[in-house]
Amino acid sequence: MRISRHLAPVAVLGVLGVLALTGCGGAAPQADAKTNTAATAAPSRIATPTPTPPAPTPPSMPELTGRTAQASREALAALSVSVTRITITALHTDVTLPEVHDTWYVCTTTPKGGDPLPSTTDVTLNLAAKQADCAVSHHGYLDEKNDPAYTPPAPPTTKAPAPDPAPTKTKPSTTTGGAMTTCPDGKSGYACTSNGHPVVDGQFCPNADRGRTARATNGTTVTCSYDPSVKPYRWQ
């Protein structure tokens, strides 16, 4: 088909328009390259994680040693420790904890004072009736005689008393004359014979006293001399 020369410019313009609409030519690809480059160069935005808050620090076990049971329960209640988590016992094995023990004293605790006290921890209070009893323990017993290992002390050794010294016999005086001597079996203040008897007027005298003069029990002065009428040697 032959196109008139008058219509040729119009036809050329029509073809160029169609090519532009269909994306032909070098201009459209350059625009896409620029668009991709710009998209690549744009920085990507990364989501920042939210920090986890730290776990709360559990309270510490209060120092209850020396306090009464009632005051200790109140201190634990202030830390939200329920009574179901508290166990109260007697410190000593041989002591029975009474039903009413509010005035008894805390000797030891579990946990110890200053240790962490989480909400799941159970508390044990060991009590004694007297604060001084907290320092007494005989293998866990208050009275050492209740301890199975207790051994009674040996009784003190009783030393036998020394026997009384034997009486000292007084040797009769052999002094002549009226010397007075206390005889073991006679009266005080009178002379004795050589064999230890009081000098008695008229009685026989020992041979050892022959010729001896002494004071008799009747107060007279007598001599151990020979008496031929009765028997020899008589106090006379």
Tab-separated table of C-alpha atoms in Angstrom:
chain	number	residue	atom	x	y	z
A	1	MET	CA	0.000	0.000	0.000
A	2	ARG	CA	1.417	3.285	-0.940
A	3	ILE	CA	1.127	6.249	1.448
A	4	SER	CA	0.750	9.641	0.119
A	5	ARG	CA	3.614	11.922	0.774
A	6	HIS	CA	1.229	14.287	2.341
A	7	LEU	CA	0.344	11.678	4.922
A	8	ALA	CA	3.913	10.370	5.632
A	9	PRO	CA	4.774	12.724	8.523
A	10	VAL	CA	1.555	11.849	10.232
A	11	ALA	CA	2.269	8.144	9.965
A	12	VAL	CA	5.762	8.511	11.382
A	13	LEU	CA	4.460	10.437	14.352
A	14	GLY	CA	1.872	7.760	14.949
A	15	VAL	CA	4.469	4.999	15.015
A	16	LEU	CA	6.677	6.877	17.473
A	17	GLY	CA	3.718	7.380	19.767
A	18	VAL	CA	2.940	3.701	19.746
A	19	LEU	CA	6.572	2.839	20.576
A	20	ALA	CA	6.565	5.268	23.480
A	21	LEU	CA	3.404	3.752	24.895
A	22	THR	CA	4.637	0.181	24.597
A	23	GLY	CA	7.928	0.926	26.476
A	24	CYS	CA	10.200	0.538	23.527
A	25	GLY	CA	13.334	2.608	23.281
A	26	GLY	CA	16.159	3.335	25.861
A	27	ALA	CA	14.444	5.913	27.997
A	28	ALA	CA	12.146	3.588	30.025
A	29	PRO	CA	14.795	1.065	31.155
A	30	GLN	CA	17.024	3.896	32.461
A	31	ALA	CA	14.207	5.145	34.623
A	32	ASP	CA	13.691	1.656	36.151
A	33	ALA	CA	17.405	1.355	36.949
A	34	LYS	CA	17.377	4.645	38.786
A	35	THR	CA	14.334	3.577	40.777
A	36	ASN	CA	15.922	0.259	41.852
A	37	THR	CA	19.160	1.995	42.828
A	38	ALA	CA	17.294	4.463	44.981
A	39	ALA	CA	15.353	1.665	46.701
A	40	THR	CA	18.550	-0.246	47.404
A	41	ALA	CA	20.341	2.755	48.840
A	42	ALA	CA	17.545	3.533	51.330
A	43	PRO	CA	18.460	2.150	54.831
A	44	SER	CA	16.186	-0.521	56.309
A	45	ARG	CA	14.555	0.136	59.739
A	46	ILE	CA	15.237	-2.673	62.413
A	47	ALA	CA	12.823	-2.968	65.375
A	48	THR	CA	14.601	-2.454	68.804
A	49	PRO	CA	13.523	-5.099	71.470
A	50	THR	CA	11.944	-3.766	74.635
A	51	PRO	CA	14.280	-4.435	77.677
A	52	THR	CA	12.940	-6.893	80.295
A	53	PRO	CA	12.682	-5.264	83.737
A	54	PRO	CA	14.865	-6.945	86.445
A	55	ALA	CA	13.214	-9.338	88.892
A	56	PRO	CA	12.373	-7.728	92.237
A	57	THR	CA	14.881	-8.421	95.037
A	58	PRO	CA	13.339	-10.614	97.781
A	59	PRO	CA	13.278	-9.164	101.308
A	60	SER	CA	15.843	-10.252	103.886
A	61	MET	CA	15.091	-12.330	106.956
A	62	PRO	CA	14.902	-9.980	109.957
A	63	GLU	CA	17.122	-10.546	112.973
A	64	LEU	CA	14.706	-12.051	115.501
A	65	THR	CA	17.147	-13.548	118.029
A	66	GLY	CA	16.277	-12.298	121.512
A	67	ARG	CA	12.775	-11.154	120.568
A	68	THR	CA	9.625	-12.698	121.909
A	69	ALA	CA	7.576	-15.049	119.761
A	70	GLN	CA	4.774	-12.480	119.488
A	71	ALA	CA	7.111	-9.698	118.336
A	72	SER	CA	8.742	-12.055	115.825
A	73	ARG	CA	5.417	-13.023	114.274
A	74	GLU	CA	4.520	-9.343	113.889
A	75	ALA	CA	7.870	-8.608	112.187
A	76	LEU	CA	7.316	-11.477	109.731
A	77	ALA	CA	3.746	-10.406	109.054
A	78	ALA	CA	5.075	-6.974	108.025
A	79	LEU	CA	7.059	-8.803	105.317
A	80	SER	CA	3.912	-10.619	104.126
A	81	VAL	CA	4.996	-13.948	105.657
A	82	SER	CA	1.782	-15.806	106.464
A	83	VAL	CA	1.370	-17.836	109.635
A	84	THR	CA	1.112	-20.993	107.531
A	85	ARG	CA	4.774	-20.565	106.593
A	86	ILE	CA	5.950	-20.180	110.208
A	87	THR	CA	6.896	-23.198	112.339
A	88	ILE	CA	7.561	-22.641	116.054
A	89	THR	CA	9.327	-25.291	118.176
A	90	ALA	CA	11.156	-25.583	121.503
A	91	LEU	CA	14.926	-25.255	121.252
A	92	HIS	CA	15.645	-28.149	123.652
A	93	THR	CA	14.616	-31.761	123.170
A	94	ASP	CA	13.539	-32.202	126.789
A	95	VAL	CA	11.295	-29.105	126.824
A	96	THR	CA	7.617	-29.151	125.803
A	97	LEU	CA	6.437	-25.962	124.121
A	98	PRO	CA	3.217	-24.758	125.811
A	99	GLU	CA	0.180	-23.784	123.784
A	100	VAL	CA	0.579	-20.163	124.857
A	101	HIS	CA	4.197	-19.147	124.225
A	102	ASP	CA	3.964	-15.520	123.145
A	103	THR	CA	6.427	-14.425	125.849
A	104	TRP	CA	9.024	-17.123	125.070
A	105	TYR	CA	12.247	-15.937	123.458
A	106	VAL	CA	13.623	-16.720	119.989
A	107	CYS	CA	17.004	-18.460	120.235
A	108	THR	CA	17.662	-19.414	116.604
A	109	THR	CA	15.878	-19.007	113.274
A	110	THR	CA	15.865	-20.632	109.848
A	111	PRO	CA	16.726	-18.789	107.637
A	112	LYS	CA	19.222	-16.777	109.652
A	113	GLY	CA	18.892	-13.049	110.027
A	114	GLY	CA	20.033	-11.249	106.880
A	115	ASP	CA	19.482	-14.228	104.541
A	116	PRO	CA	17.130	-13.816	101.552
A	117	LEU	CA	13.471	-14.463	102.290
A	118	PRO	CA	11.653	-15.390	99.050
A	119	SER	CA	7.878	-15.687	99.100
A	120	THR	CA	8.110	-19.516	99.021
A	121	THR	CA	10.529	-19.904	101.942
A	122	ASP	CA	9.256	-21.412	105.212
A	123	VAL	CA	10.441	-19.911	108.506
A	124	THR	CA	11.302	-21.842	111.689
A	125	LEU	CA	11.596	-20.195	115.137
A	126	ASN	CA	13.239	-22.105	118.008
A	127	LEU	CA	12.153	-20.827	121.426
A	128	ALA	CA	13.182	-21.035	125.086
A	129	ALA	CA	11.279	-19.920	128.165
A	130	LYS	CA	14.241	-17.863	129.431
A	131	GLN	CA	16.618	-15.859	127.295
A	132	ALA	CA	19.565	-17.276	129.257
A	133	ASP	CA	18.480	-20.820	128.316
A	134	CYS	CA	19.353	-20.075	124.697
A	135	ALA	CA	23.038	-20.471	125.597
A	136	VAL	CA	22.519	-23.796	127.423
A	137	SER	CA	22.707	-27.056	125.507
A	138	HIS	CA	23.762	-30.503	126.661
A	139	HIS	CA	23.668	-32.297	123.310
A	140	GLY	CA	20.356	-30.539	122.652
A	141	TYR	CA	18.977	-30.996	126.186
A	142	LEU	CA	18.364	-28.229	128.701
A	143	ASP	CA	18.941	-30.479	131.728
A	144	GLU	CA	22.179	-32.420	131.386
A	145	LYS	CA	20.684	-35.293	133.394
A	146	ASN	CA	18.204	-35.868	130.543
A	147	ASP	CA	21.044	-36.388	128.090
A	148	PRO	CA	21.451	-40.147	127.419
A	149	ALA	CA	25.215	-39.596	127.372
A	150	TYR	CA	25.192	-38.032	130.836
A	151	THR	CA	27.421	-39.768	133.391
A	152	PRO	CA	26.842	-38.859	137.038
A	153	PRO	CA	29.999	-37.669	138.793
A	154	ALA	CA	31.654	-40.074	141.185
A	155	PRO	CA	30.688	-39.473	144.814
A	156	PRO	CA	33.323	-37.633	146.814
A	157	THR	CA	35.750	-39.857	148.627
A	158	THR	CA	35.100	-39.737	152.364
A	159	LYS	CA	38.347	-39.867	154.224
A	160	ALA	CA	38.135	-41.853	157.421
A	161	PRO	CA	38.799	-39.665	160.417
A	162	ALA	CA	42.098	-40.187	162.124
A	163	PRO	CA	41.794	-42.257	165.285
A	164	ASP	CA	41.982	-40.409	168.535
A	165	PRO	CA	45.430	-40.506	170.028
A	166	ALA	CA	45.861	-43.020	172.808
A	167	PRO	CA	45.607	-41.415	176.217
A	168	THR	CA	48.937	-40.668	177.745
A	169	LYS	CA	49.336	-42.429	181.004
A	170	THR	CA	50.632	-40.256	183.767
A	171	LYS	CA	53.523	-41.827	185.440
A	172	PRO	CA	52.894	-41.870	189.183
A	173	SER	CA	55.016	-39.540	191.106
A	174	THR	CA	57.681	-41.145	193.215
A	175	THR	CA	58.454	-37.968	195.028
A	176	THR	CA	58.723	-38.539	198.730
A	177	GLY	CA	56.852	-36.375	201.126
A	178	GLY	CA	53.445	-34.884	200.532
A	179	ALA	CA	53.674	-34.315	196.732
A	180	MET	CA	50.233	-34.424	195.135
A	181	THR	CA	49.731	-36.178	191.736
A	182	THR	CA	46.573	-36.955	189.794
A	183	CYS	CA	46.321	-40.715	189.367
A	184	PRO	CA	44.495	-42.238	186.338
A	185	ASP	CA	41.975	-44.051	188.584
A	186	GLY	CA	42.099	-41.848	191.643
A	187	LYS	CA	41.068	-38.488	192.872
A	188	SER	CA	42.685	-35.292	191.775
A	189	GLY	CA	45.210	-33.802	194.174
A	190	TYR	CA	46.463	-36.926	195.950
A	191	ALA	CA	49.585	-39.006	195.626
A	192	CYS	CA	49.757	-42.256	193.623
A	193	THR	CA	51.469	-45.508	194.291
A	194	SER	CA	54.146	-46.806	191.947
A	195	ASN	CA	51.580	-49.012	190.220
A	196	GLY	CA	49.218	-46.009	189.510
A	197	HIS	CA	46.701	-46.180	192.346
A	198	PRO	CA	45.852	-43.507	194.894
A	199	VAL	CA	47.655	-43.741	198.185
A	200	VAL	CA	45.129	-44.921	200.793
A	201	ASP	CA	45.926	-44.869	204.459
A	202	GLY	CA	46.089	-48.411	205.898
A	203	GLN	CA	46.283	-50.291	202.587
A	204	PHE	CA	49.159	-52.444	201.433
A	205	CYS	CA	51.817	-50.702	199.420
A	206	PRO	CA	53.948	-52.119	196.604
A	207	ASN	CA	57.471	-53.213	197.288
A	208	ALA	CA	58.634	-50.454	194.962
A	209	ASP	CA	57.205	-47.844	197.351
A	210	ARG	CA	58.970	-49.170	200.470
A	211	GLY	CA	60.082	-46.269	202.601
A	212	ARG	CA	58.171	-43.741	200.476
A	213	THR	CA	56.146	-41.057	202.238
A	214	ALA	CA	53.137	-39.536	200.457
A	215	ARG	CA	49.852	-37.823	201.110
A	216	ALA	CA	46.910	-40.216	201.317
A	217	THR	CA	43.377	-39.660	200.109
A	218	ASN	CA	42.252	-38.769	203.638
A	219	GLY	CA	44.727	-35.897	203.736
A	220	THR	CA	47.166	-37.551	206.138
A	221	THR	CA	50.817	-38.158	205.449
A	222	VAL	CA	51.627	-41.862	205.375
A	223	THR	CA	54.721	-43.979	204.770
A	224	CYS	CA	55.041	-47.331	203.071
A	225	SER	CA	56.617	-49.236	205.997
A	226	TYR	CA	56.831	-52.687	207.492
A	227	ASP	CA	53.845	-53.863	209.682
A	228	PRO	CA	54.693	-57.114	211.433
A	229	SER	CA	51.229	-57.425	213.010
A	230	VAL	CA	49.438	-57.971	209.682
A	231	LYS	CA	51.593	-58.113	206.571
A	232	PRO	CA	54.636	-56.216	205.746
A	233	TYR	CA	54.591	-52.885	203.903
A	234	ARG	CA	51.458	-50.919	204.488
A	235	TRP	CA	50.668	-47.240	204.170
A	236	GLN	CA	50.600	-46.040	207.739
